[in-house]
Amino acid sequence: MKKICVLGLGYIGLPTAAMFATHGFQVVGVDVNEQVVETLNNGEVHIHEPGLKTLVQAALKSGNLRVASKPESADVFIISVPTPLREGAGEQGSKGAEGNVALQKKANLDYVIAAAESIVPYLRPGNLVVLESTVPPRTTVEVLVPILERSGLGVSRDDEDHSPQHPGTTASLFYVAHCPERVLPGRILEELVHNDRVIGGVDRSSAEMAKALYASFVEGEIFLTDATTAEMVKLMENTYRDVNIALANEFALVAEQLGINVWEAIELANRHPRVNILKPGPGVGGHCIAVDPWFIAQAAPEVTPLIQTARRVNDSMPLHVVELVKRALAEHKTGDRGQETADKVPSPLSRPQSARIACLGLAYKADVEDTRESPAIKVIELLRAEGFQVRAYDPHVPMGRVPEQVGSLEAALDGADVVVILTDHTEFRELELRGYVVVDTRNVLDAHSQEANWGLCLKLGKGF
Ligand code: SAJ
């Protein structure tokens, strides 16, 4: 039985380790966080994802999955560690499309480097090393391979790349491939099996070896390419989505100025057979879409003004939400919306800054507990910085994520001057908010029935 060592037991590493373990491999999952190791060894799972706990427990019970804090010898090593942004990492002398701005956010490869270095002592001829982490273009060939070559072994190369100086003979070669994950949080297990996969090898043999490995559980098609193309494919997918969300957000800002409803306009535009505008909202969260475009920008800052601008448009949306809250408060104060609204909402606020704001939703998107890069958290931080009294509620997110978090909807709504809907959780679609001033950033409330019934509802993207 082949042995796989998976480094990093996070959102991708853990499901991948469990998947291989339940498909006939002996797997050792490694994490540098002792708490993660202990939790898993106690049969518990630190990541909330449908079906994951059952799969991990089955894998552990079968004896095919073990969890450890250090790597060990194996046939295959899979690196699945985070690649966050390093903020303010401007590089002297490199001019981006707008000065050095593009380079202020760059990939932090510390975890990838540490994981690669931890493998070096265990690397043996014939081993395959797979990088699953999302990385800037060329990381596999320019960062990962040189570290692994410190083992004294040579990386496998395509025939035409063999030079007389190259130390490797087949007997002393190792193999390397980049196999980016493409699964959607909330549907990870299903998409791990059914999505198509792109595998980029540093040479053909590496790509073929990785394909044979993933074919053990992937039911989608597996496409082979080179490592740098595979890196770029992954980054392009998420950048495509980011740029298109930025376009939707920009349309929303325009619609507010024009006094039209962007949600209706998008629905109508999307009736065109070749148009599919995404949804505006309070910004883009999650650990990938808000991060990955910067990896392309850092590789080619001069030629990526569109990508960089899209990032800034999406990053500016939390501030826009705060402006909408202030507008709602001002209307609330003056009763601008007419007698009907003025009658229904509480009395005018003498000091808007002391206003109570109920924030509904902390997660970065619907029906998940993940708050990484969540625009909702950014909105709360901005409101806090402005001195508002904030209470936040999210039925999916464990308590303690922000100091303002409360454990029930009632506690959040109690005495609220403005209610801001920041995440489109299913639970929020049925909300009864009669008598509240609402800012709906996700179009979860049915404008016609709600607004007609209970007064003031500002919707992001809807002018008035
Ligand atoms: N969002 C909008 N408007 C939309 C769609 C999304 O504002 O129309 C926001 C969401 O609310 C959220 C953020 O964008 O804050 C990202 O959500 P998402 O559902 O678009 O994507 P993620 O981050 O959960 O997962 C993405 C996926 N990539 C693509 O769809 C191209 C997933 O397939 C990747 O595997 C994942 O990134 C990753 O790990 O890279």
Short mmCIF file of C-alpha atoms and ligand atoms in Angstrom, two decimals:
data_model
loop_
_atom_site.label_atom_id
_atom_site.label_comp_id
_atom_site.label_asym_id
_atom_site.label_seq_id
_atom_site.Cartn_x
_atom_site.Cartn_y
_atom_site.Cartn_z
CA MET A 1 0.00 0.00 0.00
CA LYS A 2 1.35 3.45 -0.92
CA LYS A 3 2.04 5.86 1.88
CA ILE A 4 1.13 9.58 1.66
CA CYS A 5 2.26 12.31 4.01
CA VAL A 6 -0.08 15.35 3.93
CA LEU A 7 1.39 18.54 5.36
CA GLY A 8 -1.21 20.98 6.67
CA LEU A 9 -4.55 19.73 7.98
CA GLY A 10 -6.72 22.74 7.18
CA TYR A 11 -9.75 23.24 4.96
CA ILE A 12 -8.11 21.39 2.07
CA GLY A 13 -5.44 19.19 3.64
CA LEU A 14 -7.74 17.42 6.08
CA PRO A 15 -10.45 16.44 3.56
CA THR A 16 -7.75 15.41 1.07
CA ALA A 17 -5.96 13.26 3.68
CA ALA A 18 -9.22 11.62 4.71
CA MET A 19 -10.20 11.05 1.08
CA PHE A 20 -6.92 9.25 0.26
CA ALA A 21 -7.16 7.25 3.50
CA THR A 22 -10.61 6.01 2.53
CA HIS A 23 -9.37 5.12 -0.98
CA GLY A 24 -6.74 2.58 -0.10
CA PHE A 25 -3.74 4.68 0.95
CA GLN A 26 -1.88 4.75 4.19
CA VAL A 27 -1.92 8.43 5.18
CA VAL A 28 -0.12 10.39 7.84
CA GLY A 29 -1.54 13.86 8.28
CA VAL A 30 0.88 16.41 9.70
CA ASP A 31 0.11 19.74 11.30
CA VAL A 32 2.48 22.06 13.16
CA ASN A 33 -0.41 23.20 15.38
CA GLU A 34 -0.38 20.80 18.36
CA GLN A 35 -3.98 21.66 19.17
CA VAL A 36 -5.11 20.48 15.74
CA VAL A 37 -3.18 17.23 16.18
CA GLU A 38 -4.66 16.69 19.63
CA THR A 39 -8.21 17.49 18.50
CA LEU A 40 -8.01 15.01 15.62
CA ASN A 41 -6.37 12.35 17.76
CA ASN A 42 -9.35 12.70 20.12
CA GLY A 43 -11.65 11.95 17.20
CA GLU A 44 -12.87 15.53 16.95
CA VAL A 45 -12.68 17.76 13.85
CA HIS A 46 -11.67 21.43 14.00
CA ILE A 47 -13.23 22.38 10.65
CA HIS A 48 -16.96 22.63 10.03
CA GLU A 49 -17.80 21.27 6.62
CA PRO A 50 -20.71 19.03 5.64
CA GLY A 51 -19.76 15.35 5.91
CA LEU A 52 -16.16 15.99 6.96
CA LYS A 53 -16.41 14.73 10.52
CA THR A 54 -17.91 11.42 9.39
CA LEU A 55 -15.24 10.97 6.72
CA VAL A 56 -12.34 11.82 9.05
CA GLN A 57 -13.67 9.57 11.80
CA ALA A 58 -14.06 6.70 9.34
CA ALA A 59 -10.51 7.24 8.08
CA LEU A 60 -9.08 7.34 11.61
CA LYS A 61 -11.07 4.29 12.66
CA SER A 62 -9.85 2.27 9.67
CA GLY A 63 -6.27 2.88 10.80
CA ASN A 64 -5.38 4.25 7.36
CA LEU A 65 -5.21 7.83 8.67
CA ARG A 66 -2.84 8.84 11.45
CA VAL A 67 -2.18 12.35 12.67
CA ALA A 68 1.24 13.61 13.74
CA SER A 69 3.16 16.82 14.33
CA LYS A 70 6.20 15.86 12.23
CA PRO A 71 6.56 14.43 8.72
CA GLU A 72 7.94 10.97 8.12
CA SER A 73 9.16 8.94 5.16
CA ALA A 74 6.49 8.31 2.53
CA ASP A 75 6.02 7.67 -1.18
CA VAL A 76 4.15 10.92 -1.72
CA PHE A 77 4.21 14.27 0.10
CA ILE A 78 1.29 16.67 -0.34
CA ILE A 79 1.79 20.26 0.79
CA SER A 80 -1.46 21.94 1.68
CA VAL A 81 -0.59 24.89 3.88
CA PRO A 82 -1.91 28.47 3.86
CA THR A 83 -0.47 31.17 1.60
CA PRO A 84 -1.80 34.39 3.10
CA LEU A 85 -0.98 37.92 2.03
CA ARG A 86 1.90 39.77 3.52
CA GLU A 87 0.65 43.33 3.77
CA GLY A 88 2.91 46.34 3.31
CA ALA A 89 5.60 44.25 1.64
CA GLY A 90 6.45 46.89 -0.94
CA GLU A 91 9.53 46.16 -2.98
CA GLN A 92 11.96 48.98 -3.61
CA GLY A 93 12.34 50.07 -7.18
CA SER A 94 9.50 48.03 -8.68
CA LYS A 95 6.93 50.26 -10.25
CA GLY A 96 3.37 48.98 -10.49
CA ALA A 97 0.63 50.43 -12.65
CA GLU A 98 -0.03 52.88 -9.83
CA GLY A 99 3.42 53.34 -8.34
CA ASN A 100 4.33 50.65 -5.86
CA VAL A 101 0.77 50.02 -4.78
CA ALA A 102 0.52 46.61 -6.41
CA LEU A 103 3.42 45.33 -4.40
CA GLN A 104 2.04 46.38 -1.05
CA LYS A 105 0.25 43.04 -0.89
CA LYS A 106 2.34 39.98 -1.73
CA ALA A 107 2.18 36.30 -1.05
CA ASN A 108 3.60 35.12 2.23
CA LEU A 109 5.27 31.82 1.33
CA ASP A 110 6.67 31.15 4.81
CA TYR A 111 4.41 28.13 5.41
CA VAL A 112 5.17 26.58 2.02
CA ILE A 113 8.89 27.06 2.57
CA ALA A 114 8.75 25.60 6.09
CA ALA A 115 6.74 22.60 4.87
CA ALA A 116 9.16 21.98 1.99
CA GLU A 117 12.15 22.22 4.33
CA SER A 118 10.55 19.76 6.73
CA ILE A 119 10.30 17.19 3.92
CA VAL A 120 13.95 17.43 2.85
CA PRO A 121 15.35 14.93 5.40
CA TYR A 122 12.75 12.34 4.37
CA LEU A 123 12.92 12.72 0.60
CA ARG A 124 13.92 9.49 -1.19
CA PRO A 125 14.45 8.64 -4.89
CA GLY A 126 11.14 8.01 -6.62
CA ASN A 127 9.13 10.20 -4.21
CA LEU A 128 6.46 12.53 -5.57
CA VAL A 129 5.92 15.95 -3.97
CA VAL A 130 2.60 17.65 -4.74
CA LEU A 131 1.97 21.31 -3.97
CA GLU A 132 -1.75 21.98 -3.45
CA SER A 133 -1.46 25.42 -1.85
CA THR A 134 -2.37 28.36 -4.10
CA VAL A 135 0.86 30.15 -4.98
CA PRO A 136 2.17 32.94 -7.23
CA PRO A 137 3.28 31.82 -10.72
CA ARG A 138 6.66 30.04 -10.79
CA THR A 139 6.67 29.16 -7.07
CA THR A 140 6.80 25.42 -7.81
CA VAL A 141 9.86 25.63 -10.03
CA GLU A 142 11.63 28.58 -8.41
CA VAL A 143 10.91 28.07 -4.71
CA LEU A 144 9.80 24.50 -4.04
CA VAL A 145 12.17 22.54 -6.29
CA PRO A 146 15.39 24.30 -5.13
CA ILE A 147 14.49 23.59 -1.48
CA LEU A 148 13.82 19.91 -2.22
CA GLU A 149 17.11 19.63 -4.14
CA ARG A 150 18.90 20.38 -0.88
CA SER A 151 18.26 16.67 -0.22
CA GLY A 152 21.05 15.93 -2.72
CA LEU A 153 18.58 14.32 -5.09
CA GLY A 154 17.72 15.75 -8.51
CA VAL A 155 14.28 16.65 -9.77
CA SER A 156 12.96 14.72 -12.75
CA ARG A 157 13.04 16.72 -16.01
CA ASP A 158 11.65 16.12 -19.46
CA ASP A 159 14.14 14.47 -21.82
CA GLU A 160 14.86 17.65 -23.72
CA ASP A 161 15.79 19.34 -20.44
CA HIS A 162 18.38 16.73 -19.54
CA SER A 163 21.85 18.17 -19.70
CA PRO A 164 25.12 16.32 -19.21
CA GLN A 165 25.69 18.38 -16.07
CA HIS A 166 22.35 17.34 -14.55
CA PRO A 167 23.16 15.06 -11.63
CA GLY A 168 20.00 13.01 -11.76
CA THR A 169 19.75 9.53 -13.10
CA THR A 170 16.35 7.92 -12.85
CA ALA A 171 17.57 6.13 -9.75
CA SER A 172 18.14 9.36 -7.81
CA LEU A 173 15.27 11.51 -9.02
CA PHE A 174 12.23 12.86 -7.23
CA TYR A 175 9.07 14.17 -8.91
CA VAL A 176 7.13 17.39 -8.36
CA ALA A 177 3.66 18.56 -9.41
CA HIS A 178 1.32 21.43 -8.66
CA CYS A 179 -2.24 20.27 -8.18
CA PRO A 180 -4.31 23.27 -7.11
CA GLU A 181 -7.48 22.70 -5.15
CA ARG A 182 -10.66 24.19 -6.64
CA VAL A 183 -13.31 23.20 -4.13
CA LEU A 184 -16.01 25.49 -2.80
CA PRO A 185 -16.26 25.81 0.99
CA GLY A 186 -19.61 24.35 1.99
CA ARG A 187 -19.35 21.71 -0.78
CA ILE A 188 -15.76 20.58 -0.33
CA LEU A 189 -16.27 16.81 -0.21
CA GLU A 190 -18.62 16.73 -3.17
CA GLU A 191 -16.40 18.98 -5.29
CA LEU A 192 -13.19 17.11 -4.33
CA VAL A 193 -14.64 14.06 -6.02
CA HIS A 194 -16.61 15.55 -8.90
CA ASN A 195 -14.68 18.65 -10.04
CA ASP A 196 -12.24 18.44 -12.92
CA ARG A 197 -8.65 18.77 -11.82
CA VAL A 198 -5.67 20.50 -13.42
CA ILE A 199 -2.28 19.00 -12.66
CA GLY A 200 0.95 20.71 -13.63
CA GLY A 201 4.13 18.69 -13.50
CA VAL A 202 7.68 19.98 -13.52
CA ASP A 203 7.94 17.31 -16.21
CA ARG A 204 5.62 14.85 -17.89
CA SER A 205 6.54 11.96 -15.56
CA SER A 206 5.70 14.04 -12.50
CA ALA A 207 2.33 15.05 -13.98
CA GLU A 208 1.51 11.43 -14.88
CA MET A 209 2.43 10.21 -11.40
CA ALA A 210 0.21 12.84 -9.78
CA LYS A 211 -2.63 11.98 -12.15
CA ALA A 212 -2.45 8.30 -11.22
CA LEU A 213 -2.61 9.30 -7.57
CA TYR A 214 -5.61 11.66 -7.79
CA ALA A 215 -7.48 9.34 -10.14
CA SER A 216 -7.97 7.10 -7.09
CA PHE A 217 -10.87 9.30 -5.95
CA VAL A 218 -11.41 12.11 -8.51
CA GLU A 219 -14.35 11.34 -10.78
CA GLY A 220 -14.02 14.55 -12.81
CA GLU A 221 -11.57 14.79 -15.71
CA ILE A 222 -7.90 15.31 -14.92
CA PHE A 223 -5.99 17.60 -17.29
CA LEU A 224 -2.20 17.67 -17.42
CA THR A 225 -0.02 20.70 -18.05
CA ASP A 226 3.19 22.25 -16.74
CA ALA A 227 3.51 23.53 -13.17
CA THR A 228 3.50 27.27 -13.93
CA THR A 229 0.43 27.00 -16.16
CA ALA A 230 -1.38 25.10 -13.40
CA GLU A 231 -0.49 27.84 -10.92
CA MET A 232 -1.81 30.47 -13.30
CA VAL A 233 -5.01 28.53 -14.04
CA LYS A 234 -5.91 28.48 -10.37
CA LEU A 235 -5.18 32.20 -9.95
CA MET A 236 -7.09 33.08 -13.11
CA GLU A 237 -10.22 31.28 -11.88
CA ASN A 238 -10.42 33.27 -8.68
CA THR A 239 -9.35 36.51 -10.34
CA TYR A 240 -12.06 36.08 -12.97
CA ARG A 241 -14.61 35.88 -10.16
CA ASP A 242 -13.13 38.82 -8.27
CA VAL A 243 -13.11 41.10 -11.30
CA ASN A 244 -16.69 40.16 -12.15
CA ILE A 245 -17.88 40.79 -8.59
CA ALA A 246 -16.11 44.17 -8.74
CA LEU A 247 -18.06 44.95 -11.91
CA ALA A 248 -21.32 44.08 -10.14
CA ASN A 249 -20.31 46.27 -7.21
CA GLU A 250 -19.50 49.15 -9.51
CA PHE A 251 -22.89 48.78 -11.22
CA ALA A 252 -24.46 48.92 -7.73
CA LEU A 253 -22.74 52.22 -6.96
CA VAL A 254 -23.87 53.65 -10.30
CA ALA A 255 -27.44 52.45 -9.74
CA GLU A 256 -27.55 54.16 -6.34
CA GLN A 257 -26.61 57.44 -8.01
CA LEU A 258 -29.09 56.98 -10.86
CA GLY A 259 -31.96 56.08 -8.56
CA ILE A 260 -32.54 52.63 -10.01
CA ASN A 261 -32.46 49.13 -8.54
CA VAL A 262 -29.32 47.26 -9.63
CA TRP A 263 -30.77 43.89 -8.57
CA GLU A 264 -33.63 44.29 -11.01
CA ALA A 265 -31.27 45.61 -13.72
CA ILE A 266 -28.90 42.64 -13.28
CA GLU A 267 -31.74 40.18 -13.44
CA LEU A 268 -32.89 41.73 -16.70
CA ALA A 269 -29.37 42.00 -18.19
CA ASN A 270 -28.79 38.34 -17.34
CA ARG A 271 -31.67 37.39 -19.63
CA HIS A 272 -29.17 38.05 -22.44
CA PRO A 273 -27.76 34.69 -23.54
CA ARG A 274 -24.14 35.76 -23.16
CA VAL A 275 -24.35 37.90 -20.02
CA ASN A 276 -23.99 36.62 -16.45
CA ILE A 277 -23.42 39.48 -14.04
CA LEU A 278 -22.58 38.37 -10.51
CA LYS A 279 -24.06 39.80 -7.31
CA PRO A 280 -22.99 43.02 -5.65
CA GLY A 281 -22.52 42.95 -1.89
CA PRO A 282 -20.56 44.27 1.09
CA GLY A 283 -17.25 43.06 -0.36
CA VAL A 284 -15.41 39.86 -1.15
CA GLY A 285 -14.33 37.54 1.63
CA GLY A 286 -12.86 34.09 2.03
CA HIS A 287 -9.26 33.01 1.94
CA CYS A 288 -8.91 32.87 -1.85
CA ILE A 289 -10.78 35.33 -4.02
CA ALA A 290 -9.73 38.37 -1.98
CA VAL A 291 -6.12 37.12 -1.97
CA ASP A 292 -5.25 35.34 -5.20
CA PRO A 293 -5.52 38.30 -7.62
CA TRP A 294 -2.62 39.89 -5.76
CA PHE A 295 -0.48 36.86 -6.63
CA ILE A 296 -0.94 37.66 -10.32
CA ALA A 297 -0.43 41.38 -9.69
CA GLN A 298 2.86 40.74 -7.92
CA ALA A 299 4.08 38.66 -10.84
CA ALA A 300 3.30 41.39 -13.40
CA PRO A 301 2.39 44.68 -11.69
CA GLU A 302 2.75 46.85 -14.79
CA VAL A 303 0.22 44.98 -16.89
CA THR A 304 -2.50 44.27 -14.33
CA PRO A 305 -4.31 47.58 -13.71
CA LEU A 306 -7.72 45.93 -14.16
CA ILE A 307 -7.01 43.21 -11.61
CA GLN A 308 -5.63 45.69 -9.09
CA THR A 309 -8.53 48.10 -9.53
CA ALA A 310 -11.06 45.29 -9.11
CA ARG A 311 -9.41 44.38 -5.81
CA ARG A 312 -9.67 47.96 -4.64
CA VAL A 313 -13.31 48.27 -5.70
CA ASN A 314 -14.20 45.14 -3.72
CA ASP A 315 -12.09 46.20 -0.75
CA SER A 316 -13.87 49.57 -0.67
CA MET A 317 -17.34 48.06 -0.29
CA PRO A 318 -17.31 47.75 3.54
CA LEU A 319 -16.72 51.51 3.73
CA HIS A 320 -19.64 52.05 1.37
CA VAL A 321 -21.84 49.94 3.66
CA VAL A 322 -20.89 52.21 6.57
CA GLU A 323 -21.93 55.19 4.43
CA LEU A 324 -25.29 53.50 3.83
CA VAL A 325 -25.70 52.99 7.57
CA LYS A 326 -25.04 56.68 8.17
CA ARG A 327 -27.53 57.57 5.47
CA ALA A 328 -30.10 55.31 7.08
CA LEU A 329 -29.48 57.01 10.39
CA ALA A 330 -29.83 60.46 8.83
CA GLU A 331 -33.15 59.48 7.27
CA HIS A 332 -34.17 57.90 10.50
CA LYS A 333 -33.40 61.23 12.15
CA THR A 334 -35.17 63.51 9.73
CA GLY A 335 -37.99 61.23 8.69
CA ASP A 336 -37.14 62.05 5.06
CA ARG A 337 -39.07 59.04 3.89
CA GLY A 338 -42.37 60.63 4.78
CA GLN A 339 -44.83 60.42 7.60
CA GLU A 340 -45.45 56.72 7.28
CA THR A 341 -41.81 55.86 7.92
CA ALA A 342 -41.39 58.52 10.58
CA ASP A 343 -44.30 57.01 12.45
CA LYS A 344 -42.94 53.53 12.35
CA VAL A 345 -39.29 53.98 13.24
CA PRO A 346 -38.13 55.01 16.73
CA SER A 347 -37.70 58.68 17.59
CA PRO A 348 -34.88 60.73 15.98
CA LEU A 349 -31.40 60.27 17.36
CA SER A 350 -29.84 63.27 18.97
CA ARG A 351 -26.27 61.90 18.67
CA PRO A 352 -26.01 59.55 15.70
CA GLN A 353 -22.61 58.32 16.91
CA SER A 354 -24.21 56.72 19.93
CA ALA A 355 -26.61 54.85 17.67
CA ARG A 356 -27.01 51.12 18.10
CA ILE A 357 -26.29 49.08 15.01
CA ALA A 358 -27.33 45.43 14.78
CA CYS A 359 -25.09 43.55 12.33
CA LEU A 360 -26.60 40.32 11.05
CA GLY A 361 -23.97 37.96 9.68
CA LEU A 362 -20.27 37.54 10.36
CA ALA A 363 -19.44 34.74 7.90
CA TYR A 364 -17.98 35.71 4.53
CA LYS A 365 -20.84 34.07 2.64
CA ALA A 366 -24.12 32.26 3.11
CA ASP A 367 -24.49 29.22 5.34
CA VAL A 368 -20.84 28.76 6.34
CA GLU A 369 -19.11 29.47 9.66
CA ASP A 370 -15.93 30.72 7.97
CA THR A 371 -15.10 34.37 8.75
CA ARG A 372 -11.72 34.63 7.02
CA GLU A 373 -11.40 37.99 5.22
CA SER A 374 -15.11 38.46 5.83
CA PRO A 375 -16.41 41.85 4.71
CA ALA A 376 -18.91 41.65 7.59
CA ILE A 377 -16.04 41.76 10.08
CA LYS A 378 -14.55 44.74 8.25
CA VAL A 379 -17.87 46.59 8.39
CA ILE A 380 -18.06 45.90 12.14
CA GLU A 381 -14.50 47.16 12.65
CA LEU A 382 -15.28 50.35 10.74
CA LEU A 383 -18.50 50.93 12.69
CA ARG A 384 -16.62 50.31 15.94
CA ALA A 385 -13.91 52.77 14.94
CA GLU A 386 -16.59 55.39 14.31
CA GLY A 387 -17.91 54.95 17.84
CA PHE A 388 -21.20 53.21 17.05
CA GLN A 389 -22.58 50.70 19.53
CA VAL A 390 -22.48 47.49 17.56
CA ARG A 391 -24.08 44.13 18.27
CA ALA A 392 -23.41 41.30 15.88
CA TYR A 393 -25.22 38.02 15.44
CA ASP A 394 -24.48 35.04 13.24
CA PRO A 395 -26.26 31.70 13.74
CA HIS A 396 -23.36 29.82 12.06
CA VAL A 397 -20.33 31.39 13.71
CA PRO A 398 -19.17 30.20 17.16
CA MET A 399 -19.22 32.91 19.84
CA GLY A 400 -16.16 35.04 20.45
CA ARG A 401 -15.26 35.93 16.87
CA VAL A 402 -15.75 39.66 17.56
CA PRO A 403 -16.22 41.35 20.95
CA GLU A 404 -19.63 42.66 19.83
CA GLN A 405 -21.01 39.18 19.11
CA VAL A 406 -24.24 38.19 20.87
CA GLY A 407 -25.85 34.76 21.03
CA SER A 408 -29.33 35.50 19.74
CA LEU A 409 -31.14 37.51 17.12
CA GLU A 410 -33.26 39.11 19.84
CA ALA A 411 -30.17 40.35 21.70
CA ALA A 412 -28.79 41.87 18.49
CA LEU A 413 -32.05 43.58 17.56
CA ASP A 414 -32.82 44.87 21.06
CA GLY A 415 -32.92 48.68 20.83
CA ALA A 416 -31.25 48.72 17.40
CA ASP A 417 -31.50 52.00 15.51
CA VAL A 418 -30.30 50.37 12.30
CA VAL A 419 -30.15 46.70 11.32
CA VAL A 420 -27.51 45.82 8.69
CA ILE A 421 -27.76 42.49 6.89
CA LEU A 422 -24.21 41.48 5.96
CA THR A 423 -24.47 37.79 5.10
CA ASP A 424 -27.18 36.07 3.07
CA HIS A 425 -27.68 33.12 5.43
CA THR A 426 -30.85 31.14 4.75
CA GLU A 427 -32.10 32.05 8.24
CA PHE A 428 -32.07 35.75 7.38
CA ARG A 429 -34.36 35.37 4.40
CA GLU A 430 -37.37 34.87 6.62
CA LEU A 431 -36.62 37.73 9.00
CA GLU A 432 -39.49 39.69 10.47
CA LEU A 433 -38.08 43.17 10.92
CA ARG A 434 -41.22 45.24 11.23
CA GLY A 435 -40.47 48.62 12.80
CA TYR A 436 -36.70 48.54 12.15
CA VAL A 437 -34.60 50.69 9.87
CA VAL A 438 -32.74 48.18 7.71
CA VAL A 439 -29.71 48.27 5.41
CA ASP A 440 -29.81 45.16 3.24
CA THR A 441 -26.42 44.61 1.57
CA ARG A 442 -27.28 41.17 0.14
CA ASN A 443 -30.76 41.67 -1.29
CA VAL A 444 -32.16 39.08 1.09
CA LEU A 445 -35.33 40.98 1.91
CA ASP A 446 -38.11 41.12 -0.57
CA ALA A 447 -38.25 44.86 -1.24
CA HIS A 448 -41.87 45.09 -2.26
CA SER A 449 -43.54 43.22 0.55
CA GLN A 450 -41.14 44.32 3.28
CA GLU A 451 -40.70 47.96 2.45
CA ALA A 452 -44.36 48.53 1.83
CA ASN A 453 -45.18 46.94 5.14
CA TRP A 454 -42.69 48.39 7.51
CA GLY A 455 -41.00 51.48 6.30
CA LEU A 456 -37.33 52.15 5.79
CA CYS A 457 -35.11 49.64 4.04
CA LEU A 458 -32.00 50.84 2.23
CA LYS A 459 -30.73 48.25 -0.16
CA LEU A 460 -27.17 48.28 -1.43
CA GLY A 461 -27.40 49.03 -5.14
CA LYS A 462 -30.85 50.56 -4.99
CA GLY A 463 -31.12 54.28 -5.41
CA PHE A 464 -33.93 56.26 -3.88
N1 SAJ B 1 -19.53 37.07 -3.75
C1 SAJ B 1 -20.18 38.23 -4.16
N2 SAJ B 1 -20.94 38.17 -5.29
C2 SAJ B 1 -21.08 37.02 -6.02
C3 SAJ B 1 -20.40 35.85 -5.61
C4 SAJ B 1 -19.63 35.91 -4.47
O1 SAJ B 1 -20.08 39.29 -3.51
O2 SAJ B 1 -21.81 37.05 -7.00
C5 SAJ B 1 -18.69 37.10 -2.55
C6 SAJ B 1 -19.15 36.11 -1.48
O3 SAJ B 1 -20.17 36.66 -0.69
C7 SAJ B 1 -17.87 35.89 -0.73
C8 SAJ B 1 -16.81 35.95 -1.81
O4 SAJ B 1 -17.40 36.64 -2.89
O5 SAJ B 1 -17.63 36.90 0.22
C9 SAJ B 1 -16.25 34.63 -2.29
O6 SAJ B 1 -17.25 33.64 -2.33
P1 SAJ B 1 -17.37 32.53 -3.47
O7 SAJ B 1 -18.51 31.65 -3.14
O8 SAJ B 1 -17.39 33.20 -4.79
O9 SAJ B 1 -15.98 31.76 -3.43
P2 SAJ B 1 -15.12 31.02 -2.28
O10 SAJ B 1 -14.05 31.96 -1.81
O11 SAJ B 1 -15.96 30.41 -1.23
O12 SAJ B 1 -14.44 29.84 -3.13
C10 SAJ B 1 -13.69 30.20 -4.29
C11 SAJ B 1 -14.15 29.31 -5.46
N3 SAJ B 1 -13.60 29.83 -6.70
C12 SAJ B 1 -14.37 30.10 -7.77
O13 SAJ B 1 -15.58 29.97 -7.76
C13 SAJ B 1 -13.67 30.58 -9.00
C14 SAJ B 1 -13.70 27.87 -5.22
O14 SAJ B 1 -14.02 27.07 -6.35
C15 SAJ B 1 -12.20 27.82 -4.96
O15 SAJ B 1 -11.74 26.50 -4.73
C16 SAJ B 1 -11.94 28.64 -3.72
O16 SAJ B 1 -12.31 30.00 -4.00
C17 SAJ B 1 -10.47 28.53 -3.38
O17 SAJ B 1 -10.15 27.81 -2.42
O18 SAJ B 1 -9.65 29.07 -4.12
#
